[in-house]
Coordinates of C-alpha atoms in Angstrom, one line a residue:
M1 CA -17.8 9.0 -17.2
K2 CA -15.5 6.2 -18.2
P3 CA -15.5 3.2 -15.8
L4 CA -12.7 2.4 -13.6
K5 CA -10.3 0.0 -15.4
I6 CA -7.6 -2.2 -13.6
T7 CA -5.2 -4.3 -15.6
P8 CA -2.9 -6.8 -13.6
I9 CA 0.5 -7.2 -15.3
T10 CA 2.2 -10.5 -15.4
T11 CA 5.9 -10.1 -15.1
A12 CA 9.2 -12.0 -15.1
L13 CA 10.4 -13.0 -11.6
F14 CA 11.9 -10.0 -9.8
Q15 CA 15.3 -10.7 -8.3
Q16 CA 16.9 -9.3 -5.2
G17 CA 18.9 -6.1 -5.9
E18 CA 17.4 -5.6 -9.5
N19 CA 16.7 -2.2 -10.6
L20 CA 13.0 -1.7 -9.8
G21 CA 12.4 1.3 -12.0
Q22 CA 13.8 -0.4 -15.1
F23 CA 11.9 -3.6 -14.2
I24 CA 8.7 -1.7 -14.2
V25 CA 9.5 0.1 -17.6
N26 CA 10.4 -3.3 -19.3
S27 CA 7.2 -5.0 -17.8
L28 CA 5.0 -2.3 -19.1
S29 CA 6.5 -2.0 -22.5
D30 CA 3.4 -3.3 -24.3
Y31 CA 1.0 -1.0 -22.4
P32 CA 0.5 2.6 -23.3
I33 CA 1.0 4.6 -20.2
K34 CA -1.5 7.6 -20.1
E35 CA -1.8 10.8 -18.1
E36 CA -4.0 10.3 -14.9
S37 CA -3.1 6.6 -14.7
I38 CA -1.9 4.8 -11.4
L39 CA 0.4 2.0 -11.0
A40 CA -0.1 -0.4 -8.0
V41 CA 3.3 -2.1 -7.1
S42 CA 3.7 -4.9 -4.6
S43 CA 5.7 -3.9 -1.5
K44 CA 7.7 -7.2 -2.1
L45 CA 9.4 -5.7 -5.1
F46 CA 10.5 -2.8 -3.0
S47 CA 11.8 -5.1 -0.3
L48 CA 13.9 -7.1 -2.7
A49 CA 15.2 -4.1 -4.6
E50 CA 16.3 -2.5 -1.4
G51 CA 17.7 -5.6 0.1
R52 CA 15.3 -5.8 3.0
V53 CA 15.7 -9.6 3.4
V54 CA 16.7 -11.2 6.7
K55 CA 17.7 -14.7 7.5
T56 CA 16.9 -15.6 11.1
T57 CA 15.4 -18.3 13.3
D58 CA 13.9 -15.8 15.7
K59 CA 10.9 -14.3 14.0
K60 CA 9.5 -12.9 17.2
H61 CA 12.5 -10.8 17.9
L62 CA 12.6 -9.6 14.3
I63 CA 8.8 -8.5 14.5
Q64 CA 9.4 -6.7 17.8
Q65 CA 12.4 -4.9 16.1
E66 CA 10.2 -3.9 13.1
A67 CA 7.0 -3.0 14.9
D68 CA 6.1 0.6 15.8
E69 CA 4.0 -0.9 18.4
D70 CA 3.8 -4.6 19.3
L71 CA 0.3 -5.5 20.7
G72 CA 1.3 -9.0 21.7
E73 CA 1.0 -12.5 20.3
S74 CA -2.3 -13.3 18.6
S75 CA -3.9 -16.4 17.0
H76 CA -2.0 -18.7 14.5
G77 CA 1.4 -17.6 15.9
Y78 CA 1.1 -14.0 14.6
H79 CA 1.7 -10.9 16.5
L80 CA -0.7 -7.9 16.2
T81 CA 1.3 -4.8 15.5
I82 CA 1.1 -1.3 14.3
K83 CA 3.5 -0.5 11.4
E84 CA 3.4 2.5 9.1
G85 CA 0.2 3.7 10.6
L86 CA -1.7 0.3 10.0
L87 CA -2.8 -2.4 12.2
L88 CA -1.0 -5.4 10.7
P89 CA 0.0 -8.9 11.5
S90 CA 3.7 -9.3 12.4
A91 CA 4.7 -5.7 11.3
G92 CA 4.8 -7.0 7.6
V93 CA 7.5 -9.6 8.3
D94 CA 6.7 -12.3 5.9
Q95 CA 8.2 -15.2 4.0
S96 CA 5.5 -15.6 1.3
N97 CA 6.9 -14.9 -2.2
S98 CA 10.5 -14.6 -0.8
P99 CA 12.9 -16.4 -3.4
T100 CA 15.2 -17.8 -0.7
G101 CA 12.5 -18.4 2.0
D102 CA 14.2 -15.7 4.2
Y103 CA 12.0 -13.0 5.8
L104 CA 11.1 -9.9 3.7
L105 CA 10.7 -6.6 5.6
F106 CA 8.9 -3.5 4.6
P107 CA 11.1 -0.8 3.0
K108 CA 12.6 1.5 5.7
N109 CA 10.8 4.6 4.2
P110 CA 8.0 3.6 1.9
Y111 CA 7.2 7.1 1.0
L112 CA 10.7 8.0 0.0
S113 CA 11.0 4.7 -1.9
L114 CA 7.8 5.6 -3.9
K115 CA 9.0 9.3 -4.6
K116 CA 12.3 8.0 -6.2
I117 CA 10.3 5.5 -8.5
W118 CA 7.8 8.2 -9.3
N119 CA 10.4 10.6 -10.3
F120 CA 12.1 8.0 -12.5
L121 CA 8.8 6.9 -14.1
T122 CA 7.3 10.4 -14.8
S123 CA 10.6 11.4 -16.3
H124 CA 10.8 8.2 -18.5
W125 CA 7.2 8.4 -19.6
S126 CA 7.0 12.3 -19.8
L127 CA 4.0 12.3 -17.5
K128 CA 2.7 15.0 -15.2
K129 CA -0.4 13.4 -13.6
F130 CA 0.6 10.0 -12.5
G131 CA 0.1 8.0 -9.4
L132 CA 1.9 5.2 -7.6
L133 CA 0.6 2.8 -4.8
M134 CA 2.7 0.5 -2.8
T135 CA 0.6 -2.4 -1.8
D136 CA 0.5 -5.2 0.7
S137 CA -2.4 -7.3 2.3
H138 CA -3.7 -7.1 5.7
T139 CA -6.6 -8.7 7.7
T140 CA -9.8 -6.9 8.9
P141 CA -11.1 -7.6 12.5
L142 CA -14.0 -10.0 12.5
R143 CA -13.7 -10.7 8.8
R144 CA -12.2 -13.8 7.2
G145 CA -9.5 -13.5 4.5
V146 CA -7.1 -10.7 3.5
T147 CA -7.6 -7.7 1.3
G148 CA -5.2 -5.2 -0.2
V149 CA -4.0 -2.1 1.5
A150 CA -1.7 0.9 0.6
L151 CA 1.6 1.2 2.6
A152 CA 2.3 4.5 0.7
H153 CA 1.0 6.5 -2.2
W154 CA 2.4 9.2 -4.4
G155 CA 1.1 11.6 -7.0
F156 CA -2.4 12.1 -5.9
K157 CA -4.5 13.1 -2.8
A158 CA -5.2 10.2 -0.4
V159 CA -8.5 11.1 0.7
K160 CA -11.6 12.8 -0.7
D161 CA -13.2 15.1 1.7
L162 CA -17.0 15.1 1.7
R163 CA -17.6 17.1 4.9
E164 CA -20.1 19.9 4.4
K165 CA -21.3 18.2 1.1
P166 CA -24.9 17.2 0.8
D167 CA -26.0 13.7 0.9
L168 CA -28.8 12.2 -1.4
Y169 CA -31.5 14.2 0.4
G170 CA -29.6 17.4 0.9
R171 CA -28.5 16.7 4.6
E172 CA -24.9 18.0 5.2
L173 CA -22.3 15.3 5.7
K174 CA -20.5 15.8 9.0
V175 CA -17.4 13.5 9.2
T176 CA -17.3 11.6 5.9
T177 CA -14.1 11.3 4.0
V178 CA -13.4 8.7 1.4
N179 CA -10.2 6.7 1.6
N180 CA -8.9 6.7 -2.0
V181 CA -5.7 4.9 -1.5
D182 CA -7.0 1.8 0.3
A183 CA -10.0 1.5 -2.0
L184 CA -7.7 1.4 -5.2
A185 CA -5.2 -0.8 -3.4
S186 CA -7.8 -3.4 -2.4
S187 CA -9.2 -3.6 -5.9
A188 CA -5.7 -3.9 -7.4
V189 CA -4.4 -6.5 -5.1
W190 CA -7.6 -8.7 -5.5
L191 CA -6.6 -8.8 -9.2
M192 CA -2.8 -9.1 -8.8
G193 CA -3.4 -12.2 -6.5
E194 CA -1.9 -13.5 -3.4
G195 CA -0.2 -16.8 -4.5
N196 CA 1.7 -17.8 -7.5
E197 CA 0.0 -15.6 -10.1
R198 CA 3.3 -13.5 -10.8
R199 CA 1.3 -10.3 -11.2
P200 CA 3.1 -7.8 -8.8
L201 CA 1.9 -4.8 -10.9
A202 CA -1.6 -3.5 -11.8
L203 CA -2.3 -0.5 -14.1
I204 CA -5.3 1.6 -12.8
E205 CA -7.0 3.9 -15.3
N206 CA -10.0 6.4 -15.2
A207 CA -9.8 7.0 -11.5
K208 CA -11.2 10.4 -10.7
L209 CA -8.7 11.9 -8.3
E210 CA -7.0 15.0 -7.2
W211 CA -3.4 14.9 -8.7
S212 CA -0.3 16.2 -6.9
S213 CA 3.4 16.2 -7.5
S214 CA 4.0 15.1 -3.8
S215 CA 2.3 13.1 -1.1
S216 CA 2.7 12.4 2.6
S217 CA 1.6 9.7 5.1
E218 CA 0.0 12.4 7.1
E219 CA -2.7 12.7 4.4
I220 CA -4.1 9.2 5.3
R221 CA -2.8 8.4 8.9
I222 CA -5.0 9.2 11.8
P223 CA -3.6 9.6 15.4
I224 CA -4.8 6.9 17.9
E225 CA -6.4 9.7 20.0
E226 CA -8.7 10.5 17.0
D227 CA -9.4 6.9 16.0
L228 CA -12.8 5.4 16.4
Y229 CA -11.1 2.3 18.1
K230 CA -8.8 4.4 20.2
N231 CA -10.0 2.7 23.5
L232 CA -9.2 -0.9 22.2
L233 CA -5.8 0.2 20.8
K234 CA -4.7 2.2 23.9
N235 CA -5.8 -0.6 26.2
K236 CA -3.8 -3.2 24.2
I237 CA -0.7 -0.8 24.0
N238 CA -0.7 -0.2 27.8
S239 CA -1.4 -3.7 28.8

């Protein structure tokens, strides 16, 4: 089995309102795009392409407007929020890597945004099995630093179900599923960088996945009632 290969792509600076599909094609002109490859794309590119840029002095109001759930102010002036099925600081409202210093917001519908780009790229490159990841960064409770996370995916199954499969000693696994999208996003974002690297794309090859021509957030999201941390989250939401 070939080892997983991730290649971060250095690009030109992406401008607000620029055509994202064409930008990706131009940026990857020197890279042969093969079947069963995945492209990780920073969510900031989608935000800029879709004009999701806001100039305001009231960040708190903007966060509350964007959040699906606002769990209140946390440390360092951030708000703990739930957005797009993720526990995130400040609902993704962010100034980092914003050309104007204004706030960048997540795309209104990340899955629809990915679907449109996937349709364009698979047609342009004549691909059938091809994946897209929209990536961002988040924090993990009780751990320092940020890691990559997938806001959305398209073209492959989000999780690998190992329930009823045997473990190393033949015992049946009861609840284990593998989160494909965040595992790949975390690896890709680590190579793409968080600062001035100018690598908003990463090409992922040799990932053993189940491919699909459509995807859904329901593949990866888990309702709070089923979540391991449901008591903490519900208490915070109801406080």
